mmCIF file with all atom_site columns, C-alpha atoms in Angstrom:
data_model
loop_
_atom_site.group_PDB
_atom_site.id
_atom_site.type_symbol
_atom_site.label_atom_id
_atom_site.label_alt_id
_atom_site.label_comp_id
_atom_site.label_asym_id
_atom_site.label_entity_id
_atom_site.label_seq_id
_atom_site.pdbx_PDB_ins_code
_atom_site.Cartn_x
_atom_site.Cartn_y
_atom_site.Cartn_z
_atom_site.occupancy
_atom_site.B_iso_or_equiv
_atom_site.pdbx_formal_charge
_atom_site.auth_seq_id
_atom_site.auth_comp_id
_atom_site.auth_asym_id
_atom_site.auth_atom_id
_atom_site.pdbx_PDB_model_num
ATOM 1   C CA . SER A 1 1   ? 1.067   -23.555 11.932  1.00 82.00 ? 56  SER A CA 1
ATOM 2   C CA . ARG A 1 2   ? 3.070   -26.044 9.754   1.00 91.00 ? 57  ARG A CA 1
ATOM 3   C CA . CYS A 1 3   ? 1.992   -24.607 6.329   1.00 95.00 ? 58  CYS A CA 1
ATOM 4   C CA . VAL A 1 4   ? 2.445   -20.849 4.834   1.00 97.00 ? 59  VAL A CA 1
ATOM 5   C CA . LEU A 1 5   ? 1.098   -20.502 1.246   1.00 98.00 ? 60  LEU A CA 1
ATOM 6   C CA . LYS A 1 6   ? 2.292   -17.547 -0.836  1.00 98.00 ? 61  LYS A CA 1
ATOM 7   C CA . PRO A 1 7   ? -0.031  -16.762 -3.731  1.00 98.00 ? 62  PRO A CA 1
ATOM 8   C CA . ARG A 1 8   ? 1.182   -14.754 -6.212  1.00 98.00 ? 63  ARG A CA 1
ATOM 9   C CA . ASP A 1 9   ? -2.909  -13.483 -7.672  1.00 97.00 ? 64  ASP A CA 1
ATOM 10  C CA . THR A 1 10  ? -6.559  -14.506 -6.982  1.00 96.00 ? 65  THR A CA 1
ATOM 11  C CA . HIS A 1 11  ? -6.060  -17.396 -9.241  1.00 98.00 ? 66  HIS A CA 1
ATOM 12  C CA . GLU A 1 12  ? -3.848  -19.328 -6.894  1.00 98.00 ? 67  GLU A CA 1
ATOM 13  C CA . VAL A 1 13  ? -5.588  -18.032 -3.836  1.00 98.00 ? 68  VAL A CA 1
ATOM 14  C CA . ALA A 1 14  ? -9.035  -19.227 -5.411  1.00 98.00 ? 69  ALA A CA 1
ATOM 15  C CA . GLY A 1 15  ? -7.074  -22.584 -6.121  1.00 98.00 ? 70  GLY A CA 1
ATOM 16  C CA . ILE A 1 16  ? -5.649  -22.875 -2.715  1.00 98.00 ? 71  ILE A CA 1
ATOM 17  C CA . LEU A 1 17  ? -9.261  -22.069 -1.052  1.00 98.00 ? 72  LEU A CA 1
ATOM 18  C CA . ALA A 1 18  ? -10.584 -24.769 -3.436  1.00 98.00 ? 73  ALA A CA 1
ATOM 19  C CA . HIS A 1 19  ? -8.478  -27.438 -2.109  1.00 98.00 ? 74  HIS A CA 1
ATOM 20  C CA . CYS A 1 20  ? -8.413  -26.649 1.425   1.00 98.00 ? 75  CYS A CA 1
ATOM 21  C CA . GLY A 1 21  ? -12.258 -26.224 1.141   1.00 98.00 ? 76  GLY A CA 1
ATOM 22  C CA . SER A 1 22  ? -12.969 -29.851 -0.528  1.00 98.00 ? 77  SER A CA 1
ATOM 23  C CA . ARG A 1 23  ? -10.773 -31.425 2.486   1.00 97.00 ? 78  ARG A CA 1
ATOM 24  C CA . GLY A 1 24  ? -11.909 -29.343 5.403   1.00 97.00 ? 79  GLY A CA 1
ATOM 25  C CA . LEU A 1 25  ? -8.949  -27.924 6.265   1.00 96.00 ? 80  LEU A CA 1
ATOM 26  C CA . ALA A 1 26  ? -9.182  -24.355 8.009   1.00 96.00 ? 81  ALA A CA 1
ATOM 27  C CA . VAL A 1 27  ? -7.304  -21.116 6.420   1.00 96.00 ? 82  VAL A CA 1
ATOM 28  C CA . CYS A 1 28  ? -5.852  -18.186 8.028   1.00 95.00 ? 83  CYS A CA 1
ATOM 29  C CA . PRO A 1 29  ? -5.137  -15.334 5.784   1.00 94.00 ? 84  PRO A CA 1
ATOM 30  C CA . GLN A 1 30  ? -2.263  -12.818 6.574   1.00 94.00 ? 85  GLN A CA 1
ATOM 31  C CA . GLY A 1 31  ? -0.955  -9.346  5.611   1.00 92.00 ? 86  GLY A CA 1
ATOM 32  C CA . GLY A 1 32  ? 1.027   -7.018  6.637   1.00 90.00 ? 87  GLY A CA 1
ATOM 33  C CA . ASN A 1 33  ? 0.452   -8.147  10.565  1.00 88.00 ? 88  ASN A CA 1
ATOM 34  C CA . THR A 1 34  ? -0.015  -5.178  11.818  1.00 88.00 ? 89  THR A CA 1
ATOM 35  C CA . GLY A 1 35  ? -3.365  -5.593  13.515  1.00 82.00 ? 90  GLY A CA 1
ATOM 36  C CA . LEU A 1 36  ? -4.060  -5.345  16.746  1.00 79.00 ? 91  LEU A CA 1
ATOM 37  C CA . VAL A 1 37  ? -6.888  -7.760  17.500  1.00 78.00 ? 92  VAL A CA 1
ATOM 38  C CA . GLY A 1 38  ? -4.834  -10.785 16.418  1.00 79.00 ? 93  GLY A CA 1
ATOM 39  C CA . GLY A 1 39  ? -7.511  -11.259 13.211  1.00 80.00 ? 94  GLY A CA 1
ATOM 40  C CA . SER A 1 40  ? -4.551  -12.681 11.318  1.00 85.00 ? 95  SER A CA 1
ATOM 41  C CA . VAL A 1 41  ? -3.246  -15.353 13.894  1.00 86.00 ? 96  VAL A CA 1
ATOM 42  C CA . PRO A 1 42  ? -3.592  -18.700 13.690  1.00 89.00 ? 97  PRO A CA 1
ATOM 43  C CA . VAL A 1 43  ? -5.663  -20.381 16.846  1.00 90.00 ? 98  VAL A CA 1
ATOM 44  C CA . PHE A 1 44  ? -4.928  -24.226 15.759  1.00 89.00 ? 99  PHE A CA 1
ATOM 45  C CA . ASP A 1 45  ? -3.037  -25.827 12.999  1.00 89.00 ? 100 ASP A CA 1
ATOM 46  C CA . GLU A 1 46  ? -4.771  -23.527 10.017  1.00 95.00 ? 101 GLU A CA 1
ATOM 47  C CA . VAL A 1 47  ? -2.846  -23.383 6.663   1.00 97.00 ? 102 VAL A CA 1
ATOM 48  C CA . ILE A 1 48  ? -1.786  -19.731 6.116   1.00 97.00 ? 103 ILE A CA 1
ATOM 49  C CA . VAL A 1 49  ? -2.196  -17.919 3.235   1.00 97.00 ? 104 VAL A CA 1
ATOM 50  C CA . SER A 1 50  ? -0.054  -14.770 3.075   1.00 96.00 ? 105 SER A CA 1
ATOM 51  C CA . THR A 1 51  ? -0.766  -11.904 0.586   1.00 96.00 ? 106 THR A CA 1
ATOM 52  C CA . GLN A 1 52  ? 3.211   -10.739 0.836   1.00 96.00 ? 107 GLN A CA 1
ATOM 53  C CA . LEU A 1 53  ? 3.553   -11.458 -2.859  1.00 98.00 ? 108 LEU A CA 1
ATOM 54  C CA . MET A 1 54  ? 0.342   -10.390 -3.743  1.00 98.00 ? 109 MET A CA 1
ATOM 55  C CA . ASN A 1 55  ? 2.265   -6.899  -4.261  1.00 97.00 ? 110 ASN A CA 1
ATOM 56  C CA . LYS A 1 56  ? 1.391   -5.762  -7.700  1.00 98.00 ? 111 LYS A CA 1
ATOM 57  C CA . ILE A 1 57  ? -0.186  -2.161  -8.522  1.00 98.00 ? 112 ILE A CA 1
ATOM 58  C CA . GLU A 1 58  ? -1.980  -3.155  -11.478 1.00 97.00 ? 113 GLU A CA 1
ATOM 59  C CA . ASN A 1 59  ? -3.536  0.304   -12.760 1.00 97.00 ? 114 ASN A CA 1
ATOM 60  C CA . ILE A 1 60  ? -3.844  3.837   -11.601 1.00 97.00 ? 115 ILE A CA 1
ATOM 61  C CA . ASP A 1 61  ? -6.752  6.094   -13.753 1.00 97.00 ? 116 ASP A CA 1
ATOM 62  C CA . THR A 1 62  ? -5.551  9.970   -13.034 1.00 96.00 ? 117 THR A CA 1
ATOM 63  C CA . SER A 1 63  ? -8.842  10.832  -14.448 1.00 95.00 ? 118 SER A CA 1
ATOM 64  C CA . SER A 1 64  ? -11.149 8.864   -11.855 1.00 95.00 ? 119 SER A CA 1
ATOM 65  C CA . GLY A 1 65  ? -8.796  8.574   -9.036  1.00 93.00 ? 120 GLY A CA 1
ATOM 66  C CA . VAL A 1 66  ? -9.005  5.014   -8.856  1.00 94.00 ? 121 VAL A CA 1
ATOM 67  C CA . ALA A 1 67  ? -6.652  2.743   -8.278  1.00 96.00 ? 122 ALA A CA 1
ATOM 68  C CA . VAL A 1 68  ? -6.396  -0.846  -8.570  1.00 97.00 ? 123 VAL A CA 1
ATOM 69  C CA . CYS A 1 69  ? -3.821  -3.350  -6.831  1.00 97.00 ? 124 CYS A CA 1
ATOM 70  C CA . GLN A 1 70  ? -3.526  -6.669  -5.025  1.00 98.00 ? 125 GLN A CA 1
ATOM 71  C CA . SER A 1 71  ? -4.619  -7.174  -1.473  1.00 96.00 ? 126 SER A CA 1
ATOM 72  C CA . GLY A 1 72  ? -0.392  -7.217  -0.840  1.00 97.00 ? 127 GLY A CA 1
ATOM 73  C CA . VAL A 1 73  ? 0.493   -4.111  -1.922  1.00 98.00 ? 128 VAL A CA 1
ATOM 74  C CA . VAL A 1 74  ? 2.115   -2.257  1.194   1.00 97.00 ? 129 VAL A CA 1
ATOM 75  C CA . LEU A 1 75  ? 0.289   1.343   1.860   1.00 96.00 ? 130 LEU A CA 1
ATOM 76  C CA . GLU A 1 76  ? 3.262   3.446   1.842   1.00 96.00 ? 131 GLU A CA 1
ATOM 77  C CA . GLN A 1 77  ? 4.045   1.850   -1.621  1.00 97.00 ? 132 GLN A CA 1
ATOM 78  C CA . LEU A 1 78  ? 0.690   2.564   -3.002  1.00 97.00 ? 133 LEU A CA 1
ATOM 79  C CA . ASP A 1 79  ? 0.651   6.067   -1.473  1.00 96.00 ? 134 ASP A CA 1
ATOM 80  C CA . ARG A 1 80  ? 4.268   6.708   -3.200  1.00 97.00 ? 135 ARG A CA 1
ATOM 81  C CA . SER A 1 81  ? 3.313   5.575   -6.474  1.00 97.00 ? 136 SER A CA 1
ATOM 82  C CA . LEU A 1 82  ? 0.096   7.663   -6.389  1.00 97.00 ? 137 LEU A CA 1
ATOM 83  C CA . ALA A 1 83  ? 2.296   10.659  -5.433  1.00 97.00 ? 138 ALA A CA 1
ATOM 84  C CA . ASP A 1 84  ? 3.894   10.220  -8.438  1.00 97.00 ? 139 ASP A CA 1
ATOM 85  C CA . GLN A 1 85  ? 0.458   10.926  -10.028 1.00 95.00 ? 140 GLN A CA 1
ATOM 86  C CA . GLY A 1 86  ? -0.705  13.656  -8.375  1.00 95.00 ? 141 GLY A CA 1
ATOM 87  C CA . LEU A 1 87  ? -2.725  11.818  -5.834  1.00 95.00 ? 142 LEU A CA 1
ATOM 88  C CA . MET A 1 88  ? -2.781  10.145  -2.529  1.00 93.00 ? 143 MET A CA 1
ATOM 89  C CA . VAL A 1 89  ? -4.768  7.476   -0.269  1.00 92.00 ? 144 VAL A CA 1
ATOM 90  C CA . PRO A 1 90  ? -7.159  8.270   2.000   1.00 90.00 ? 145 PRO A CA 1
ATOM 91  C CA . LEU A 1 91  ? -5.439  6.645   4.746   1.00 89.00 ? 146 LEU A CA 1
ATOM 92  C CA . ASP A 1 92  ? -2.332  7.074   6.514   1.00 89.00 ? 147 ASP A CA 1
ATOM 93  C CA . LEU A 1 93  ? -1.615  4.970   9.253   1.00 90.00 ? 148 LEU A CA 1
ATOM 94  C CA . GLY A 1 94  ? 1.383   4.436   11.763  1.00 89.00 ? 149 GLY A CA 1
ATOM 95  C CA . ALA A 1 95  ? 1.812   0.863   10.152  1.00 91.00 ? 150 ALA A CA 1
ATOM 96  C CA . LYS A 1 96  ? 2.000   2.334   6.581   1.00 93.00 ? 151 LYS A CA 1
ATOM 97  C CA . GLY A 1 97  ? 5.450   1.142   6.175   1.00 95.00 ? 152 GLY A CA 1
ATOM 98  C CA . SER A 1 98  ? 4.322   -2.741  6.491   1.00 94.00 ? 153 SER A CA 1
ATOM 99  C CA . CYS A 1 99  ? 0.638   -2.802  6.691   1.00 94.00 ? 154 CYS A CA 1
ATOM 100 C CA . HIS A 1 100 ? -1.326  -4.397  3.277   1.00 95.00 ? 155 HIS A CA 1
ATOM 101 C CA . ILE A 1 101 ? -3.935  -2.422  1.359   1.00 95.00 ? 156 ILE A CA 1
ATOM 102 C CA . GLY A 1 102 ? -6.238  -5.986  2.110   1.00 93.00 ? 157 GLY A CA 1
ATOM 103 C CA . GLY A 1 103 ? -6.115  -5.569  5.620   1.00 91.00 ? 158 GLY A CA 1
ATOM 104 C CA . ASN A 1 104 ? -6.971  -1.565  5.329   1.00 91.00 ? 159 ASN A CA 1
ATOM 105 C CA . VAL A 1 105 ? -9.708  -2.832  2.952   1.00 90.00 ? 160 VAL A CA 1
ATOM 106 C CA . SER A 1 106 ? -11.190 -5.660  4.904   1.00 88.00 ? 161 SER A CA 1
ATOM 107 C CA . THR A 1 107 ? -10.996 -4.003  8.365   1.00 86.00 ? 162 THR A CA 1
ATOM 108 C CA . ASN A 1 108 ? -11.861 -0.115  7.193   1.00 85.00 ? 163 ASN A CA 1
ATOM 109 C CA . ALA A 1 109 ? -9.046  1.159   8.539   1.00 86.00 ? 164 ALA A CA 1
ATOM 110 C CA . GLY A 1 110 ? -9.185  5.238   9.424   1.00 82.00 ? 165 GLY A CA 1
ATOM 111 C CA . GLY A 1 111 ? -5.963  6.676   10.659  1.00 84.00 ? 166 GLY A CA 1
ATOM 112 C CA . LEU A 1 112 ? -4.827  10.155  10.414  1.00 85.00 ? 167 LEU A CA 1
ATOM 113 C CA . ARG A 1 113 ? -6.663  11.228  7.356   1.00 86.00 ? 168 ARG A CA 1
ATOM 114 C CA . LEU A 1 114 ? -10.201 9.541   8.558   1.00 85.00 ? 169 LEU A CA 1
ATOM 115 C CA . LEU A 1 115 ? -11.954 12.751  9.389   1.00 86.00 ? 170 LEU A CA 1
ATOM 116 C CA . ARG A 1 116 ? -11.088 14.634  6.560   1.00 89.00 ? 171 ARG A CA 1
ATOM 117 C CA . TYR A 1 117 ? -11.614 12.392  3.574   1.00 87.00 ? 172 TYR A CA 1
ATOM 118 C CA . GLY A 1 118 ? -13.563 9.411   5.062   1.00 83.00 ? 173 GLY A CA 1
ATOM 119 C CA . SER A 1 119 ? -13.047 5.755   5.456   1.00 78.00 ? 174 SER A CA 1
ATOM 120 C CA . LEU A 1 120 ? -12.784 3.626   2.810   1.00 73.00 ? 175 LEU A CA 1
#
């Protein structure tokens, strides 16, 4: 593809999708590009929307054990931030140093802790 856009938040994603949708432009979302099935690989000349800059952990609630973060947060970064609070992500993958939490959630990734803690 010839066009890669890197929004910083969901407001910018909404603007990109509105623009592309109104013009009939295809969009291909990309995160850490660690998936093995090719879902983030553009087939034609789609507009690539990268979540790379959407990498902020917005809130960690230690009472409920819930973390709110943007889709481009790297799994290992999230796990380290949670560890500082005595928590952990119930997900561990070989690609944890580069995969994005948005891709993990969207594909229902399991990994090494799946049997013990269940899926996302």
